[in-house]
Coordinates of N, CA and C in Angstrom, one line a residue:
Chain A
S1171 N 10.0 46.8 -33.2 CA 9.1 47.8 -33.7 C 7.8 47.2 -34.1
Q1172 N 6.8 48.1 -34.2 CA 5.5 47.6 -34.6 C 5.5 47.1 -36.0
K1173 N 4.6 46.1 -36.3 CA 4.6 45.5 -37.6 C 3.1 45.2 -37.9
I1174 N 2.7 45.5 -39.1 CA 1.3 45.2 -39.6 C 1.4 44.4 -40.8
E1175 N 0.7 43.2 -40.8 CA 0.8 42.3 -41.9 C -0.6 42.1 -42.4
Q1176 N -0.8 42.2 -43.7 CA -2.0 41.8 -44.3 C -1.9 40.6 -45.1
N1177 N -2.9 39.7 -45.1 CA -2.8 38.4 -45.7 C -2.5 38.5 -47.2
S1178 N -2.2 37.6 -47.8 CA -1.8 37.5 -49.2 C -1.7 38.8 -49.9
E1179 N -0.8 39.0 -50.7 CA -0.7 40.2 -51.5 C -1.9 40.4 -52.4
A1180 N -2.4 39.3 -52.9 CA -3.6 39.3 -53.8 C -4.6 38.3 -53.5
L1181 N -5.8 38.6 -53.7 CA -6.9 37.7 -53.5 C -7.9 37.8 -54.7
N1182 N -8.2 36.6 -55.2 CA -9.1 36.6 -56.4 C -10.3 35.8 -56.0
I1183 N -11.5 36.4 -56.2 CA -12.7 35.6 -55.9 C -13.8 35.9 -56.9
Q1184 N -14.8 35.0 -56.9 CA -15.9 35.1 -57.8 C -16.9 36.1 -57.4
E1185 N -17.4 36.8 -58.3 CA -18.5 37.8 -58.1 C -19.6 37.1 -57.3
G1186 N -20.1 37.9 -56.3 CA -21.2 37.4 -55.5 C -20.8 36.7 -54.2
K1187 N -19.5 36.3 -54.1 CA -19.0 35.6 -52.9 C -18.6 36.7 -51.9
T1188 N -18.3 36.3 -50.7 CA -17.8 37.2 -49.7 C -16.3 37.2 -49.7
A1189 N -15.7 38.4 -49.8 CA -14.3 38.5 -49.7 C -13.9 38.8 -48.3
T1190 N -12.9 38.1 -47.8 CA -12.4 38.3 -46.4 C -10.9 38.6 -46.4
L1191 N -10.6 39.8 -45.9 CA -9.2 40.2 -45.9 C -8.7 40.3 -44.4
T1192 N -7.5 40.0 -44.2 CA -7.0 39.9 -42.8 C -5.9 40.9 -42.6
C1193 N -5.9 41.5 -41.4 CA -4.9 42.4 -40.9 C -4.4 42.0 -39.6
N1194 N -3.1 41.6 -39.4 CA -2.5 41.2 -38.2 C -1.4 42.2 -37.8
Y1195 N -1.3 42.5 -36.5 CA -0.3 43.4 -36.0 C 0.4 42.9 -34.8
T1196 N 1.7 43.3 -34.7 CA 2.5 42.9 -33.5 C 3.2 44.1 -32.9
N1197 N 3.6 43.9 -31.7 CA 4.4 45.0 -31.0 C 3.6 46.3 -31.0
Y1198 N 2.3 46.2 -30.9 CA 1.6 47.5 -30.9 C 0.2 47.2 -30.2
S1199 N -0.3 48.2 -29.6 CA -1.6 48.2 -29.0 C -2.5 49.3 -29.4
P1200 N -3.0 49.3 -30.6 CA -3.8 50.4 -31.1 C -5.1 50.5 -30.4
A1201 N -5.6 51.7 -30.4 CA -7.0 51.9 -29.8 C -8.0 52.0 -31.0
Y1202 N -7.5 52.2 -32.2 CA -8.3 52.4 -33.4 C -7.7 51.7 -34.6
L1203 N -8.6 51.1 -35.4 CA -8.1 50.5 -36.6 C -9.0 50.9 -37.7
Q1204 N -8.4 51.3 -38.9 CA -9.2 51.8 -40.0 C -8.9 50.9 -41.2
W1205 N -9.8 50.9 -42.2 CA -9.6 50.3 -43.5 C -9.8 51.4 -44.6
Y1206 N -8.9 51.3 -45.5 CA -8.9 52.2 -46.7 C -9.0 51.4 -48.0
R1207 N -9.5 52.0 -49.0 CA -9.5 51.5 -50.4 C -8.6 52.3 -51.2
Q1208 N -7.8 51.7 -52.1 CA -6.9 52.4 -53.0 C -7.0 51.8 -54.4
D1209 N -7.4 52.7 -55.3 CA -7.4 52.3 -56.7 C -6.1 52.7 -57.4
P1210 N -5.8 52.0 -58.5 CA -4.5 52.3 -59.1 C -4.3 53.8 -59.5
G1211 N -3.1 54.3 -59.1 CA -2.8 55.7 -59.4 C -3.6 56.7 -58.6
R1212 N -4.3 56.3 -57.6 CA -5.0 57.2 -56.8 C -4.6 57.1 -55.3
G1213 N -4.9 58.2 -54.5 CA -4.7 58.1 -53.1 C -5.7 57.2 -52.4
P1214 N -5.4 56.7 -51.2 CA -6.3 55.8 -50.5 C -7.6 56.6 -50.0
V1215 N -8.7 55.9 -49.9 CA -9.9 56.5 -49.5 C -10.4 55.8 -48.2
F1216 N -10.8 56.6 -47.2 CA -11.2 56.0 -45.9 C -12.5 55.3 -46.1
L1217 N -12.6 54.1 -45.5 CA -13.9 53.3 -45.5 C -14.5 53.2 -44.1
L1218 N -13.8 52.7 -43.2 CA -14.4 52.4 -41.9 C -13.3 52.6 -40.8
L1219 N -13.8 52.9 -39.6 CA -13.0 52.9 -38.3 C -13.7 52.0 -37.3
I1220 N -12.9 51.2 -36.6 CA -13.4 50.4 -35.5 C -12.5 50.7 -34.3
R1221 N -13.1 50.8 -33.1 CA -12.4 51.1 -31.9 C -12.1 49.8 -31.1
E1222 N -11.2 49.8 -30.2 CA -10.7 48.6 -29.5 C -11.9 48.0 -28.7
N1223 N -12.8 48.8 -28.3 CA -13.9 48.3 -27.4 C -15.1 47.9 -28.3
E1224 N -14.9 47.9 -29.6 CA -16.0 47.4 -30.5 C -15.5 46.1 -31.1
K1225 N -16.4 45.2 -31.2 CA -16.1 43.9 -31.7 C -16.3 43.9 -33.2
E1226 N -17.3 44.6 -33.7 CA -17.8 44.5 -35.1 C -18.4 45.9 -35.5
K1227 N -18.1 46.2 -36.8 CA -18.7 47.4 -37.3 C -19.2 47.1 -38.7
R1228 N -20.3 47.6 -39.1 CA -20.9 47.3 -40.4 C -21.2 48.6 -41.1
K1229 N -21.0 48.6 -42.5 CA -21.4 49.7 -43.3 C -21.8 49.2 -44.7
E1230 N -23.1 49.1 -44.9 CA -23.6 48.6 -46.2 C -23.1 47.2 -46.4
R1231 N -22.3 46.9 -47.4 CA -21.9 45.5 -47.6 C -20.5 45.2 -46.9
L1232 N -20.1 46.1 -46.1 CA -18.8 46.0 -45.5 C -19.0 45.6 -44.0
K1233 N -18.1 44.7 -43.5 CA -18.1 44.4 -42.1 C -16.7 44.2 -41.6
V1234 N -16.4 44.8 -40.5 CA -15.1 44.8 -39.9 C -15.1 44.3 -38.5
T1235 N -14.2 43.4 -38.2 CA -14.1 42.9 -36.8 C -12.7 43.3 -36.3
F1236 N -12.6 43.4 -34.9 CA -11.4 43.8 -34.3 C -11.2 43.0 -33.0
D1237 N -10.2 42.1 -33.0 CA -9.9 41.2 -31.9 C -8.6 41.6 -31.3
T1238 N -8.6 42.3 -30.2 CA -7.4 42.8 -29.6 C -6.6 41.7 -28.9
T1239 N -7.3 40.6 -28.6 CA -6.5 39.5 -28.0 C -5.7 38.8 -29.1
L1240 N -6.3 38.5 -30.3 CA -5.6 37.9 -31.4 C -4.7 38.9 -32.1
K1241 N -4.9 40.2 -31.9 CA -4.3 41.3 -32.6 C -4.5 41.2 -34.1
Q1242 N -5.8 41.1 -34.4 CA -6.2 40.9 -35.7 C -7.6 41.6 -36.1
S1243 N -7.7 42.1 -37.3 CA -8.9 42.6 -37.8 C -9.2 41.8 -39.1
L1244 N -10.5 41.5 -39.3 CA -11.0 40.9 -40.5 C -11.9 41.9 -41.2
F1245 N -11.8 42.0 -42.5 CA -12.6 42.9 -43.3 C -13.3 42.1 -44.4
H1246 N -14.6 42.2 -44.3 CA -15.5 41.4 -45.2 C -16.2 42.3 -46.2
I1247 N -16.3 41.8 -47.4 CA -17.2 42.5 -48.4 C -18.1 41.4 -48.9
T1248 N -19.4 41.6 -48.5 CA -20.4 40.6 -48.9 C -20.9 40.9 -50.3
A1249 N -21.5 39.9 -51.0 CA -22.0 40.1 -52.3 C -21.1 40.9 -53.2
S1250 N -19.8 40.4 -53.3 CA -18.8 41.2 -54.0 C -19.1 41.4 -55.4
Q1251 N -18.6 42.6 -55.9 CA -18.9 43.0 -57.3 C -17.5 43.3 -57.9
P1252 N -17.4 43.2 -59.3 CA -16.2 43.6 -59.9 C -15.7 45.0 -59.6
A1253 N -16.7 45.9 -59.3 CA -16.3 47.3 -58.9 C -15.6 47.4 -57.5
D1254 N -15.6 46.3 -56.8 CA -14.9 46.2 -55.5 C -13.5 45.9 -55.7
S1255 N -13.1 45.6 -56.9 CA -11.6 45.3 -57.2 C -10.8 46.5 -56.9
A1256 N -9.8 46.4 -56.0 CA -9.0 47.5 -55.6 C -8.0 46.9 -54.6
T1257 N -7.1 47.7 -54.1 CA -6.2 47.4 -53.0 C -6.8 47.9 -51.7
Y1258 N -6.8 47.1 -50.7 CA -7.4 47.5 -49.4 C -6.3 47.5 -48.3
L1259 N -6.2 48.6 -47.6 CA -5.2 48.8 -46.6 C -5.8 49.0 -45.2
C1260 N -5.1 48.3 -44.2 CA -5.5 48.6 -42.9 C -4.6 49.5 -42.3
A1261 N -5.0 50.3 -41.3 CA -4.2 51.3 -40.6 C -4.5 51.4 -39.2
L1262 N -3.5 51.7 -38.3 CA -3.7 51.6 -36.9 C -3.2 52.9 -36.3
F1263 N -3.8 53.3 -35.2 CA -3.3 54.4 -34.3 C -3.8 54.3 -32.9
K1264 N -3.0 54.9 -32.0 CA -3.3 54.7 -30.6 C -4.2 55.8 -30.0
S1265 N -4.0 57.0 -30.5 CA -4.8 58.1 -29.9 C -5.0 59.2 -31.0
S1266 N -5.7 60.2 -30.6 CA -6.0 61.3 -31.5 C -4.7 62.1 -31.8
A1267 N -3.7 61.9 -31.0 CA -2.5 62.7 -31.1 C -1.3 61.9 -31.8
S1268 N -1.6 60.6 -32.1 CA -0.5 59.8 -32.6 C -0.6 59.6 -34.1
K1269 N 0.5 59.2 -34.6 CA 0.6 58.9 -36.1 C -0.2 57.7 -36.5
I1270 N -0.6 57.6 -37.7 CA -1.4 56.5 -38.3 C -0.4 55.7 -39.1
I1271 N -0.3 54.4 -38.8 CA 0.6 53.5 -39.6 C -0.2 52.5 -40.4
F1272 N 0.3 52.2 -41.6 CA -0.5 51.4 -42.6 C 0.2 50.0 -42.8
G1273 N -0.6 49.1 -43.1 CA -0.2 47.8 -43.6 C 0.2 47.9 -45.1
S1274 N 0.7 46.7 -45.6 CA 1.2 46.7 -47.0 C 0.0 46.6 -48.0
G1275 N -1.2 46.2 -47.6 CA -2.3 46.2 -48.5 C -2.5 44.8 -49.1
T1276 N -3.8 44.5 -49.4 CA -4.1 43.3 -50.2 C -4.9 43.7 -51.4
R1277 N -4.4 43.2 -52.6 CA -5.0 43.5 -53.9 C -6.1 42.5 -54.1
L1278 N -7.3 43.0 -54.2 CA -8.5 42.2 -54.3 C -9.0 42.3 -55.8
S1279 N -9.3 41.1 -56.4 CA -9.8 41.1 -57.7 C -11.1 40.3 -57.7
I1280 N -12.2 40.8 -58.2 CA -13.4 40.2 -58.3 C -13.7 39.8 -59.7
R1281 N -13.8 38.6 -60.1 CA -14.1 38.2 -61.4 C -15.5 38.0 -61.7
P1282 N -16.0 38.4 -62.8 CA -17.5 38.3 -63.1 C -17.9 36.8 -63.3
Chain B
G695 N -9.2 74.7 -52.2 CA -9.7 73.7 -53.0 C -10.5 72.7 -52.2
A696 N -11.2 71.8 -52.9 CA -12.1 70.9 -52.3 C -11.3 69.7 -51.6
G697 N -10.1 69.4 -52.2 CA -9.4 68.3 -51.7 C -8.0 68.6 -51.4
V698 N -7.2 67.6 -51.1 CA -5.7 67.8 -50.9 C -5.1 67.9 -52.2
S699 N -4.3 68.9 -52.4 CA -3.6 69.1 -53.7 C -2.1 68.9 -53.5
Q700 N -1.5 68.1 -54.5 CA -0.1 67.9 -54.4 C 0.5 68.2 -55.8
S701 N 1.7 68.8 -55.7 CA 2.4 69.1 -56.9 C 3.9 68.9 -56.7
P702 N 4.7 68.6 -57.8 CA 4.1 68.2 -59.1 C 3.5 66.8 -59.0
S703 N 2.7 66.4 -60.0 CA 2.1 65.1 -60.0 C 3.2 64.1 -60.5
N704 N 4.1 64.5 -61.3 CA 5.2 63.7 -61.7 C 6.5 64.5 -61.8
K705 N 7.6 63.8 -61.3 CA 8.9 64.5 -61.3 C 9.9 63.5 -61.6
V706 N 10.7 63.8 -62.7 CA 11.8 63.0 -63.1 C 13.1 63.8 -62.8
T707 N 14.0 63.2 -62.1 CA 15.2 64.0 -61.8 C 16.4 63.1 -61.9
E708 N 17.6 63.7 -61.9 CA 18.8 62.9 -62.0 C 19.3 62.7 -60.6
K709 N 20.0 61.6 -60.4 CA 20.6 61.2 -59.2 C 21.5 62.4 -58.7
G710 N 21.4 62.7 -57.4 CA 22.2 63.8 -56.8 C 21.5 65.1 -56.8
K711 N 20.4 65.3 -57.5 CA 19.7 66.6 -57.5 C 18.8 66.6 -56.3
D712 N 18.4 67.8 -55.9 CA 17.4 68.1 -54.9 C 16.1 68.2 -55.5
V713 N 15.0 67.7 -54.8 CA 13.7 67.9 -55.2 C 12.8 68.4 -54.1
E714 N 11.8 69.2 -54.4 CA 10.8 69.7 -53.5 C 9.4 69.2 -53.9
L715 N 8.7 68.7 -53.0 CA 7.3 68.2 -53.3 C 6.4 69.1 -52.4
R716 N 5.3 69.5 -53.0 CA 4.4 70.4 -52.2 C 3.0 69.8 -51.9
C717 N 2.5 70.1 -50.8 CA 1.2 69.6 -50.4 C 0.3 70.8 -49.9
D718 N -0.8 70.9 -50.4 CA -1.8 71.9 -50.0 C -3.0 71.2 -49.4
P719 N -3.1 71.2 -48.0 CA -4.1 70.4 -47.4 C -5.5 71.0 -47.5
I720 N -6.5 70.3 -47.1 CA -7.9 70.9 -47.1 C -7.9 72.0 -46.0
S721 N -8.5 73.1 -46.4 CA -8.6 74.3 -45.5 C -9.2 73.9 -44.2
G722 N -8.5 74.3 -43.1 CA -9.0 74.0 -41.7 C -8.5 72.7 -41.1
H723 N -7.8 71.9 -42.0 CA -7.3 70.7 -41.4 C -6.0 70.9 -40.7
T724 N -6.0 70.4 -39.4 CA -4.8 70.8 -38.6 C -3.7 69.7 -38.7
A725 N -4.1 68.5 -39.1 CA -3.1 67.4 -39.1 C -2.7 67.2 -40.6
L726 N -1.4 67.0 -40.8 CA -0.9 66.7 -42.1 C 0.2 65.6 -42.1
Y727 N 0.1 64.7 -43.0 CA 1.0 63.5 -43.0 C 1.7 63.5 -44.4
W728 N 2.9 62.9 -44.4 CA 3.6 62.5 -45.6 C 3.8 61.0 -45.5
Y729 N 3.5 60.3 -46.6 CA 3.8 58.9 -46.7 C 4.5 58.6 -48.0
R730 N 5.2 57.5 -48.0 CA 5.9 57.1 -49.3 C 5.4 55.7 -49.7
Q731 N 5.1 55.5 -50.9 CA 4.6 54.2 -51.4 C 5.4 53.8 -52.6
S732 N 6.2 52.8 -52.4 CA 7.0 52.2 -53.5 C 6.1 51.2 -54.3
L733 N 6.5 50.9 -55.5 CA 5.6 50.1 -56.4 C 5.1 48.9 -55.8
G734 N 3.8 48.7 -55.7 CA 3.2 47.5 -55.2 C 3.3 47.3 -53.7
Q735 N 3.7 48.4 -53.0 CA 3.9 48.3 -51.5 C 2.9 49.1 -50.8
G736 N 2.9 49.0 -49.5 CA 2.0 49.8 -48.6 C 2.5 51.2 -48.4
L737 N 1.9 51.9 -47.5 CA 2.3 53.2 -47.2 C 3.4 53.3 -46.1
E738 N 4.5 53.9 -46.4 CA 5.5 54.0 -45.4 C 5.4 55.4 -44.7
F739 N 5.2 55.5 -43.4 CA 5.1 56.8 -42.7 C 6.4 57.5 -42.8
L740 N 6.3 58.8 -43.1 CA 7.5 59.7 -43.1 C 7.5 60.7 -42.0
I741 N 6.4 61.5 -42.0 CA 6.4 62.6 -41.0 C 5.0 63.1 -40.8
Y742 N 4.7 63.6 -39.6 CA 3.3 64.0 -39.2 C 3.4 65.3 -38.5
F743 N 2.6 66.2 -38.9 CA 2.4 67.6 -38.3 C 1.0 67.6 -37.7
Q744 N 1.0 68.1 -36.5 CA -0.3 68.3 -35.8 C -0.4 69.6 -35.2
G745 N -1.1 70.5 -35.8 CA -1.3 71.9 -35.2 C 0.1 72.5 -35.0
N746 N 0.3 73.1 -33.8 CA 1.5 73.8 -33.5 C 2.5 72.9 -32.8
S747 N 2.2 71.7 -32.6 CA 3.1 70.7 -31.9 C 4.3 70.4 -32.8
A748 N 5.4 70.0 -32.1 CA 6.6 69.6 -32.8 C 6.2 68.4 -33.7
P749 N 6.7 68.4 -35.0 CA 6.3 67.3 -35.9 C 7.0 66.0 -35.4
D750 N 6.3 64.9 -35.7 CA 6.8 63.5 -35.5 C 7.6 63.2 -36.8
K751 N 8.9 63.2 -36.7 CA 9.8 62.9 -37.8 C 10.4 61.5 -37.8
S752 N 9.8 60.7 -37.0 CA 10.4 59.4 -36.8 C 10.5 58.5 -38.0
G753 N 9.7 58.8 -39.1 CA 9.7 58.0 -40.3 C 10.6 58.4 -41.4
L754 N 11.3 59.6 -41.2 CA 12.2 60.0 -42.2 C 13.3 59.1 -42.4
P755 N 13.6 58.5 -43.6 CA 14.6 57.5 -43.7 C 16.1 57.9 -43.6
S756 N 16.3 59.2 -43.8 CA 17.7 59.7 -43.7 C 17.7 61.2 -43.5
D757 N 18.9 61.7 -43.2 CA 18.9 63.2 -43.1 C 18.8 63.9 -44.4
R758 N 18.7 63.2 -45.5 CA 18.5 63.9 -46.8 C 17.1 64.3 -46.9
F759 N 16.2 63.8 -46.1 CA 14.8 64.1 -46.1 C 14.4 65.1 -45.0
S760 N 13.6 66.1 -45.4 CA 13.2 67.1 -44.5 C 11.8 67.6 -44.9
A761 N 11.1 68.1 -44.0 CA 9.7 68.7 -44.3 C 9.4 69.8 -43.4
E762 N 8.7 70.8 -44.0 CA 8.2 71.9 -43.1 C 6.8 72.2 -43.5
R763 N 6.2 72.8 -42.5 CA 4.8 73.2 -42.8 C 4.7 74.7 -42.4
T764 N 4.4 75.5 -43.3 CA 4.4 77.0 -43.0 C 3.0 77.5 -42.7
G765 N 2.9 78.2 -41.7 CA 1.6 78.8 -41.3 C 0.5 77.8 -41.1
G766 N 0.9 76.6 -40.7 CA -0.1 75.6 -40.4 C -0.9 75.1 -41.6
S767 N -0.4 75.4 -42.8 CA -1.1 75.0 -44.0 C -0.3 74.2 -44.9
V768 N 0.3 74.9 -45.9 CA 1.0 74.2 -47.0 C 2.3 73.6 -46.4
S769 N 2.6 72.4 -46.9 CA 3.8 71.7 -46.5 C 4.7 71.4 -47.7
T770 N 6.0 71.4 -47.5 CA 7.0 71.0 -48.5 C 7.8 69.9 -48.0
L771 N 8.0 68.8 -48.8 CA 8.9 67.7 -48.5 C 10.1 67.9 -49.4
T772 N 11.3 68.0 -48.8 CA 12.5 68.2 -49.6 C 13.4 67.0 -49.5
I773 N 13.8 66.5 -50.6 CA 14.8 65.4 -50.6 C 16.1 65.9 -51.3
Q774 N 17.1 65.9 -50.5 CA 18.4 66.4 -51.0 C 19.2 65.2 -51.6
R775 N 20.0 65.5 -52.6 CA 21.0 64.5 -53.2 C 20.2 63.2 -53.5
T776 N 19.2 63.3 -54.3 CA 18.3 62.1 -54.5 C 19.1 60.9 -55.0
Q777 N 18.6 59.7 -54.5 CA 19.2 58.4 -54.9 C 18.1 57.7 -55.6
Q778 N 18.5 56.7 -56.4 CA 17.5 55.9 -57.2 C 16.5 55.2 -56.2
E779 N 16.9 54.8 -55.0 CA 15.9 54.2 -54.1 C 14.9 55.2 -53.6
D780 N 15.1 56.4 -53.9 CA 14.0 57.4 -53.5 C 12.8 57.4 -54.4
S781 N 13.0 56.7 -55.5 CA 11.9 56.7 -56.5 C 10.7 56.0 -55.9
A782 N 9.5 56.7 -55.9 CA 8.3 56.2 -55.3 C 7.2 57.3 -55.5
V783 N 6.0 56.9 -55.0 CA 5.0 57.9 -55.0 C 4.9 58.5 -53.6
Y784 N 4.9 59.8 -53.5 CA 4.9 60.5 -52.2 C 3.5 61.0 -52.0
L785 N 2.8 60.5 -50.9 CA 1.4 60.9 -50.7 C 1.3 61.8 -49.5
C786 N 0.5 62.8 -49.6 CA 0.2 63.7 -48.5 C -1.2 63.5 -48.1
A787 N -1.5 63.6 -46.8 CA -2.9 63.5 -46.3 C -3.1 64.5 -45.2
S788 N -4.4 64.9 -45.0 CA -4.7 65.8 -43.9 C -6.0 65.3 -43.3
S789 N -6.1 65.7 -42.0 CA -7.4 65.4 -41.3 C -7.8 66.6 -40.5
S790 N -9.1 66.7 -40.2 CA -9.6 67.8 -39.5 C -9.6 67.6 -38.0
P791 N -9.8 68.6 -37.2 CA -9.8 68.4 -35.7 C -11.0 67.4 -35.4
E792 N -12.1 67.5 -36.1 CA -13.2 66.6 -35.9 C -12.8 65.2 -36.3
G793 N -12.0 65.2 -37.4 CA -11.6 63.9 -38.0 C -10.7 63.1 -37.1
R794 N -10.2 63.8 -36.1 CA -9.3 63.0 -35.1 C -10.1 62.0 -34.3
V795 N -11.4 62.2 -34.3 CA -12.3 61.2 -33.6 C -12.2 59.9 -34.4
T796 N -12.3 60.0 -35.7 CA -12.2 58.8 -36.5 C -10.8 58.6 -37.1
G797 N -10.0 59.6 -37.1 CA -8.7 59.6 -37.7 C -8.8 59.6 -39.2
E798 N -9.9 59.9 -39.8 CA -10.1 59.8 -41.2 C -9.1 60.7 -41.9
L799 N -8.3 60.1 -42.8 CA -7.3 60.9 -43.6 C -7.9 61.1 -45.0
F800 N -7.6 62.3 -45.5 CA -8.0 62.7 -46.8 C -6.7 62.8 -47.6
F801 N -6.5 61.9 -48.6 CA -5.3 61.9 -49.4 C -5.3 62.7 -50.6
G802 N -4.1 63.2 -51.0 CA -3.9 63.7 -52.3 C -3.7 62.6 -53.3
E803 N -3.5 63.0 -54.6 CA -3.3 61.9 -55.6 C -1.8 61.5 -55.7
G804 N -0.9 62.2 -54.9 CA 0.5 61.8 -54.9 C 1.4 62.5 -55.9
S805 N 2.6 62.5 -55.6 CA 3.7 63.0 -56.5 C 4.6 61.8 -56.8
R806 N 4.6 61.4 -58.1 CA 5.4 60.3 -58.5 C 6.8 60.8 -58.8
L807 N 7.8 60.3 -58.0 CA 9.2 60.7 -58.2 C 10.0 59.6 -58.8
T808 N 10.7 59.9 -59.9 CA 11.6 59.0 -60.6 C 13.0 59.6 -60.6
V809 N 13.9 58.8 -60.0 CA 15.3 59.3 -60.0 C 16.1 58.4 -60.9
L810 N 16.7 59.0 -61.9 CA 17.4 58.3 -62.9 C 18.8 58.1 -62.6

């Protein structure tokens, strides 16, 4: 069955540094990959989508890459801030008619 | 309403009781999802409704779980004969037909279920 793994359960970095989160998947060939942010006690919030034919997507301080050969996506937050502290989830789907499946998430903490 | 609404926000029940969780999606959204999130875990897919198509029920963990969506809008997730392992936050999400281009899901705040 398909499996989505996100690197370490938790990541702690210094404010101002770049945070890099990893999403790996197996037994699946998604056409689309998304990243969501989830704060404690809240539902996830959509951040970015990247398609299989796109290598990289940027939005403000966020950058996402998608390598379908490695079956991996990297999510970068540059110039990180304490307000970026949250859990980040990657999600995959094949088409507009298919279900969206999520990884287990990485809890990111940015220390001042 | 402006967002996805879920009720109740918290539910404590005794083992063996049935529970119903309600989701009111954003008006006009044709797709509706139910996910389950256990403490510190990711989102476990349960069921997916898309318009008038037959729902994808492949994530329902047992026949104690069922869901329906009436009139293409409000959805109810029912758990019969609850067990302690059913304790989790149940999240509902919806997306618009245009949202299917990006797949952007709009989530509710979840229903926290505790089975004693």
